[in-house]
Short mmCIF file of C-alpha atoms in Angstrom, two decimals:
data_model
loop_
_atom_site.label_atom_id
_atom_site.label_comp_id
_atom_site.label_asym_id
_atom_site.label_seq_id
_atom_site.Cartn_x
_atom_site.Cartn_y
_atom_site.Cartn_z
CA ASN A 1 -13.29 11.10 -17.26
CA LEU A 2 -13.36 12.50 -13.73
CA GLU A 3 -16.86 11.30 -12.92
CA GLU A 4 -16.04 7.72 -13.92
CA CYS A 5 -12.84 7.90 -11.85
CA LYS A 6 -14.80 9.11 -8.81
CA GLU A 7 -17.26 6.25 -9.24
CA PHE A 8 -14.39 3.78 -9.51
CA PHE A 9 -12.71 4.99 -6.30
CA TRP A 10 -16.04 5.16 -4.46
CA THR A 11 -16.90 1.61 -5.49
CA ILE A 12 -13.59 -0.07 -4.69
CA TYR A 13 -13.03 1.76 -1.39
CA SER A 14 -16.55 0.87 -0.27
CA PHE A 15 -15.94 -2.75 -1.27
CA ILE A 16 -12.67 -2.83 0.70
CA TYR A 17 -14.51 -1.55 3.77
CA PHE A 18 -17.14 -4.26 3.25
CA LEU A 19 -14.38 -6.91 3.12
CA GLY A 20 -12.54 -5.50 6.12
CA THR A 21 -15.68 -5.63 8.26
CA TYR A 22 -17.13 -8.87 6.89
CA LEU A 23 -18.01 -11.23 9.74
CA LYS A 24 -17.86 -14.39 7.65
CA PRO A 25 -14.21 -15.52 7.25
CA HIS A 26 -12.88 -15.54 3.73
CA VAL A 27 -9.65 -16.54 2.02
CA ALA A 28 -7.60 -14.59 -0.53
CA LEU A 29 -5.14 -16.51 -2.70
CA LEU A 30 -2.27 -14.13 -3.44
CA ASN A 31 -0.90 -15.97 -6.44
CA GLY A 32 1.12 -13.75 -8.78
CA ILE A 33 1.07 -9.95 -8.84
CA THR A 34 -0.66 -8.52 -5.76
CA MET A 35 -0.37 -4.77 -6.07
CA GLY A 36 -2.48 -1.64 -5.63
CA GLY A 37 -6.17 -2.50 -5.79
CA GLY A 38 -5.35 -6.22 -5.93
CA ALA A 39 -3.70 -5.90 -2.54
CA GLY A 40 -6.57 -3.69 -1.39
CA ILE A 41 -9.21 -6.36 -1.94
CA SER A 42 -7.01 -9.12 -0.47
CA ILE A 43 -5.24 -7.90 2.62
CA PRO A 44 -8.35 -6.84 4.63
CA GLY A 45 -9.43 -10.49 4.43
CA THR A 46 -9.35 -12.99 7.25
CA PHE A 47 -6.85 -15.36 5.61
CA ARG A 48 -4.25 -14.54 2.97
CA VAL A 49 -2.32 -17.34 1.28
CA ALA A 50 0.91 -16.32 -0.46
CA THR A 51 2.79 -18.59 -2.88
CA ASP A 52 6.25 -18.88 -4.41
CA LYS A 53 4.95 -16.75 -7.31
CA THR A 54 3.53 -13.88 -5.22
CA ILE A 55 4.84 -10.37 -5.87
CA PHE A 56 3.51 -7.62 -3.61
CA ALA A 57 4.11 -3.88 -3.92
CA THR A 58 2.48 -0.49 -3.51
CA PRO A 59 4.25 1.32 -6.40
CA GLU A 60 2.01 4.39 -6.56
CA THR A 61 4.69 7.01 -5.79
CA LEU A 62 6.46 5.90 -8.99
CA ILE A 63 3.42 7.03 -11.02
CA GLY A 64 2.77 10.25 -9.13
CA PHE A 65 0.00 8.90 -6.91
CA HIS A 66 -0.22 7.62 -3.31
CA PRO A 67 -0.65 4.10 -1.85
CA ASP A 68 -4.42 3.78 -1.63
CA ALA A 69 -7.15 1.12 -1.48
CA GLY A 70 -6.61 0.82 2.27
CA ALA A 71 -2.80 0.79 2.01
CA SER A 72 -2.37 3.59 4.53
CA PHE A 73 -4.12 1.35 7.06
CA TYR A 74 -2.39 -1.98 6.53
CA LEU A 75 1.08 -0.58 5.73
CA SER A 76 1.05 1.57 8.84
CA HIS A 77 0.41 -1.53 10.97
CA LEU A 78 3.46 -3.46 9.73
CA PRO A 79 6.46 -4.01 12.04
CA GLY A 80 8.62 -0.94 12.66
CA TYR A 81 8.77 1.43 9.73
CA LEU A 82 8.49 -1.20 7.01
CA GLY A 83 5.25 0.45 5.86
CA GLU A 84 6.97 3.76 5.20
CA TYR A 85 9.69 1.97 3.24
CA LEU A 86 7.23 0.08 1.05
CA ALA A 87 5.01 3.13 0.52
CA LEU A 88 7.80 5.49 -0.51
CA THR A 89 9.98 3.16 -2.60
CA GLY A 90 7.35 0.92 -4.19
CA GLU A 91 9.75 -1.97 -3.56
CA LYS A 92 8.51 -5.53 -4.02
CA LEU A 93 8.09 -8.32 -1.47
CA ASN A 94 7.81 -12.01 -2.30
CA GLY A 95 5.54 -14.54 -0.63
CA ALA A 96 8.03 -15.53 2.06
CA GLU A 97 8.55 -11.88 2.99
CA MET A 98 4.80 -11.25 3.08
CA LEU A 99 4.38 -14.14 5.49
CA SER A 100 7.24 -13.01 7.73
CA CYS A 101 5.88 -9.46 8.16
CA GLY A 102 2.22 -10.44 8.51
CA LEU A 103 0.87 -9.30 5.14
CA ALA A 104 0.12 -12.98 4.46
CA THR A 105 -1.23 -15.43 7.02
CA HIS A 106 -0.19 -18.65 5.21
CA PHE A 107 2.19 -19.84 2.50
CA SER A 108 1.63 -22.69 0.06
CA LEU A 109 3.62 -23.67 -2.99
CA ILE A 110 1.80 -22.82 -6.22
CA LYS A 111 1.50 -26.49 -7.14
CA LYS A 112 -0.65 -27.00 -4.04
CA LEU A 113 -3.20 -24.28 -4.83
CA PRO A 114 -5.67 -26.58 -6.63
CA LEU A 115 -5.67 -28.83 -3.55
CA VAL A 116 -6.07 -25.82 -1.25
CA GLU A 117 -9.12 -24.70 -3.23
CA GLU A 118 -10.54 -28.22 -3.26
CA LYS A 119 -10.13 -28.62 0.52
CA LEU A 120 -11.73 -25.22 1.16
CA GLY A 121 -14.60 -26.06 -1.16
CA ASN A 122 -15.31 -29.25 0.77
CA LEU A 123 -15.62 -27.50 4.14
CA THR A 124 -19.12 -27.52 5.64
CA THR A 125 -18.49 -24.81 8.24
CA ASP A 126 -17.29 -21.23 8.35
CA ASP A 127 -15.61 -21.72 11.72
CA PRO A 128 -12.30 -19.77 11.48
CA SER A 129 -10.42 -22.42 13.46
CA VAL A 130 -11.45 -25.09 10.95
CA ILE A 131 -10.38 -22.91 8.02
CA GLU A 132 -7.11 -22.17 9.82
CA ALA A 133 -6.46 -25.89 10.28
CA CYS A 134 -7.31 -26.56 6.62
CA LEU A 135 -4.90 -23.92 5.34
CA GLY A 136 -2.22 -24.95 7.83
CA GLY A 137 -2.46 -28.52 6.64
CA GLN A 138 -1.51 -27.46 3.12
CA GLY A 139 1.07 -24.92 4.23
CA ASP A 140 4.81 -24.90 3.60
CA THR A 141 7.62 -23.67 5.81
CA VAL A 142 9.48 -20.81 4.20
CA PHE A 143 11.95 -18.12 5.26
CA PRO A 144 13.03 -14.85 3.60
CA ASP A 145 16.30 -14.96 1.68
CA GLN A 146 19.37 -13.61 3.49
CA THR A 147 19.41 -10.58 1.16
CA SER A 148 15.80 -9.72 2.06
CA VAL A 149 14.86 -6.33 3.49
CA ILE A 150 13.32 -8.29 6.38
CA HIS A 151 16.89 -8.88 7.62
CA ARG A 152 17.63 -5.15 7.43
CA ILE A 153 14.88 -3.95 9.72
CA GLY A 154 17.39 -2.29 12.07
CA THR A 155 18.84 -0.07 9.34
CA LEU A 156 15.43 0.44 7.78
CA ASP A 157 13.89 1.60 11.06
CA LYS A 158 16.80 3.94 11.74
CA CYS A 159 16.34 5.67 8.36
CA PHE A 160 12.58 5.54 7.78
CA SER A 161 11.65 6.62 11.29
CA CYS A 162 12.83 10.13 10.43
CA ASP A 163 10.20 12.86 10.43
CA THR A 164 10.55 14.06 6.83
CA VAL A 165 11.42 12.64 3.41
CA GLU A 166 14.50 14.86 3.32
CA GLU A 167 15.70 13.45 6.65
CA ILE A 168 15.04 9.87 5.47
CA ILE A 169 17.18 10.49 2.38
CA GLU A 170 19.93 12.12 4.45
CA SER A 171 19.95 9.18 6.86
CA LEU A 172 20.20 6.70 3.97
CA GLU A 173 23.03 8.71 2.43
CA ASN A 174 24.90 8.68 5.74
CA GLU A 175 24.46 4.92 6.05
CA ALA A 176 25.58 4.39 2.45
CA ALA A 177 28.69 6.53 3.02
CA LYS A 178 29.60 4.64 6.20
CA THR A 179 28.85 1.10 5.10
CA ASN A 180 28.78 1.17 1.30
CA ASP A 181 25.63 -0.94 1.68
CA SER A 182 24.09 -1.75 -1.70
CA TRP A 183 20.61 -1.80 -0.11
CA CYS A 184 20.97 1.85 0.94
CA VAL A 185 22.11 2.80 -2.56
CA SER A 186 19.26 0.99 -4.32
CA THR A 187 16.74 2.45 -1.86
CA LEU A 188 18.03 5.97 -2.58
CA ASN A 189 17.70 5.32 -6.31
CA LYS A 190 14.08 4.23 -5.84
CA LEU A 191 13.30 7.41 -3.92
CA LYS A 192 14.85 9.51 -6.68
CA GLU A 193 12.56 7.84 -9.23
CA ALA A 194 9.38 8.76 -7.35
CA ALA A 195 7.38 11.96 -7.66
CA PRO A 196 8.60 14.39 -4.96
CA LEU A 197 5.08 15.51 -4.03
CA SER A 198 3.90 11.90 -3.87
CA LEU A 199 6.72 11.06 -1.45
CA LYS A 200 5.67 13.77 1.00
CA VAL A 201 1.96 13.04 0.66
CA SER A 202 2.48 9.29 1.06
CA LEU A 203 4.69 9.63 4.14
CA ARG A 204 2.06 11.75 5.86
CA SER A 205 -0.66 9.29 4.79
CA ILE A 206 1.11 6.33 6.41
CA ARG A 207 1.86 8.31 9.55
CA GLU A 208 -1.79 9.34 9.89
CA GLY A 209 -2.91 5.77 9.19
CA ARG A 210 -1.21 4.56 12.37
CA PHE A 211 -3.81 6.38 14.44
CA GLN A 212 -6.89 5.84 12.27
CA THR A 213 -9.41 3.06 11.77
CA LEU A 214 -9.93 1.36 8.41
CA ASP A 215 -12.94 3.54 7.57
CA GLN A 216 -11.07 6.74 8.47
CA CYS A 217 -8.16 5.71 6.23
CA LEU A 218 -10.44 4.93 3.29
CA ILE A 219 -12.35 8.21 3.65
CA ARG A 220 -9.06 10.12 3.72
CA GLU A 221 -7.64 8.16 0.78
CA TYR A 222 -10.77 8.90 -1.27
CA ARG A 223 -10.23 12.60 -0.57
CA MET A 224 -6.55 12.28 -1.56
CA SER A 225 -7.32 10.31 -4.73
CA LEU A 226 -9.78 12.90 -5.98
CA GLN A 227 -7.16 15.58 -5.39
CA GLY A 228 -4.65 13.45 -7.28
CA ILE A 229 -6.81 13.08 -10.40
CA SER A 230 -8.19 16.64 -10.43
CA ARG A 231 -4.87 18.21 -11.60
CA GLN A 232 -5.59 21.22 -9.39
CA ILE A 233 -2.38 20.68 -7.40
CA THR A 234 -0.30 18.74 -9.92
CA GLY A 235 -0.59 16.66 -13.07
CA ASP A 236 1.88 14.08 -11.72
CA PHE A 237 -0.56 11.14 -11.82
CA CYS A 238 -1.33 11.56 -15.52
CA GLU A 239 2.34 12.19 -16.26
CA GLY A 240 3.41 9.13 -14.28
CA VAL A 241 0.93 6.88 -16.04
CA ARG A 242 2.05 8.30 -19.39
CA ALA A 243 5.75 7.72 -18.70
CA LYS A 244 5.50 4.30 -17.02
CA LEU A 245 2.49 2.65 -18.66
CA VAL A 246 1.52 4.36 -21.92
CA ASP A 247 4.55 5.77 -23.74
CA LYS A 248 6.95 3.77 -21.55
CA ASP A 249 9.78 6.25 -21.97
CA PHE A 250 10.32 6.05 -18.17
CA THR A 251 11.28 9.73 -17.99
CA PRO A 252 8.41 11.44 -16.16
CA LYS A 253 8.63 15.20 -15.72
CA TRP A 254 7.39 15.67 -12.18
CA ASP A 255 5.75 18.92 -11.07
CA PRO A 256 7.10 20.05 -8.67
CA PRO A 257 10.42 18.60 -9.87
CA THR A 258 12.25 18.35 -6.54
CA LEU A 259 11.48 17.98 -2.84
CA GLU A 260 12.59 21.59 -2.22
CA HIS A 261 9.85 22.79 -4.55
CA VAL A 262 7.10 20.92 -2.67
CA SER A 263 5.30 23.42 -0.45
CA GLN A 264 3.49 22.56 2.76
CA ASP A 265 0.31 24.00 1.21
CA MET A 266 0.49 21.46 -1.63
CA VAL A 267 0.71 18.59 0.84
CA ASP A 268 -2.01 20.02 3.08
CA GLN A 269 -4.39 20.36 0.15
CA TYR A 270 -4.40 16.59 -0.34
CA PHE A 271 -5.77 16.16 3.17
CA THR A 272 -8.33 18.97 3.30
CA PRO A 273 -12.05 18.11 3.21
CA LEU A 274 -13.65 18.17 -0.21
CA SER A 275 -15.83 21.12 -1.20
CA ALA A 276 -19.50 21.38 -0.31
CA PHE A 277 -20.29 20.29 -3.86
CA GLU A 278 -18.14 17.15 -3.65
CA PRO A 279 -19.47 14.52 -1.23
CA GLU A 280 -17.05 12.63 0.99
CA LEU A 281 -16.90 8.84 0.82
CA ASP A 282 -19.94 7.62 2.72
CA LEU A 283 -19.31 4.29 4.44
CA PRO A 284 -21.95 2.37 6.46
CA ILE A 285 -19.96 2.62 9.69
CA LYS A 286 -23.04 2.40 11.89
CA GLN A 287 -24.04 -0.97 10.42
CA ARG A 288 -20.55 -2.35 9.87
CA GLU A 289 -18.07 -1.28 12.51
CA ALA A 290 -14.47 -2.12 11.61
CA PHE A 291 -12.96 -4.76 13.90
CA ILE A 292 -9.43 -4.95 12.46
#
C-alpha cells in the first residue's frame, strides 16, 4: 500500500529529525540488533550505549533499497570512507567497533544494563555532564578484535575512496590479487550480493550526505525512498524483500542485473524532486534547527 508506506516514511523521518534536534539529552541503549530504522532512532541521540550483544548494520543494498532513516548523514560523518563501506556492503559492526568509530558514545556489558537504567532513572538533572559521568561510571574498556575492519582502515580508504562502484570493485580486486587478503575477497562477495542500482544510488547518497545537514539528508532520503517503492525505476526493493525475508530463497533477480546496465538516468531519477502532486518531506527547520 503506497499511501501507508509514504505515511510510514514521513513519520519516522520526521521523528528522527525531532530526535536529532532535541535539546534535552537522551540515552539510547543499543542492546542487540541495531539496524535500519532502529539505528535511525538511536544514533541521532546525545548518548549511545553499545553492549557486548550489539549488532549494527545498514543492510539495505542487499534488499534493493538504500541506507535511509538518516544513514546518509551519520555514515558520511564516520572516519575516512568507513561509511561508504558499511553502506555498500551491509557489513555488521559489534559494540566495540561502534565505540571505536564513534557510532556509540559508551560501552557497557549487557549484565550492567539494569544498573545503567537504574542509575539514569535516579538522576534529578538533565545536565549532559552529569549523564556523561553516570554512563562513564558504568562503562567498560573494550577494543575491536584484531580481525576487525577497524584495523583495515588504510586498505578500506584506498578502495572505497574511489569515485565509482566499478572503481571500488576494481581496487578491491587488485588488492585481493596482490595480497590474497580474505577481507578483500569477502567484501567483493558482499558487493556482488547487492542490487547493482542500489550500490550506485547508495554511494551517491553517502557522498552527498557529507555536505548536507541532517534535515537535508532526511528530505533527500524521503524522495529516494518513495522512488524505491514506486517501482517506476525498478522493482528491486520488492524483489529483495521477497528473496531475503519472505520466500528466503536468497536468489533475488535484480533489475538491472549488472552495474553495466545501470544508466545514469536511473540513478539521477532517485534524486530528482518529487512531482507537483507529491509533497516533499516537510520538516520544522525554522523551529528546530539541526545542531549536529
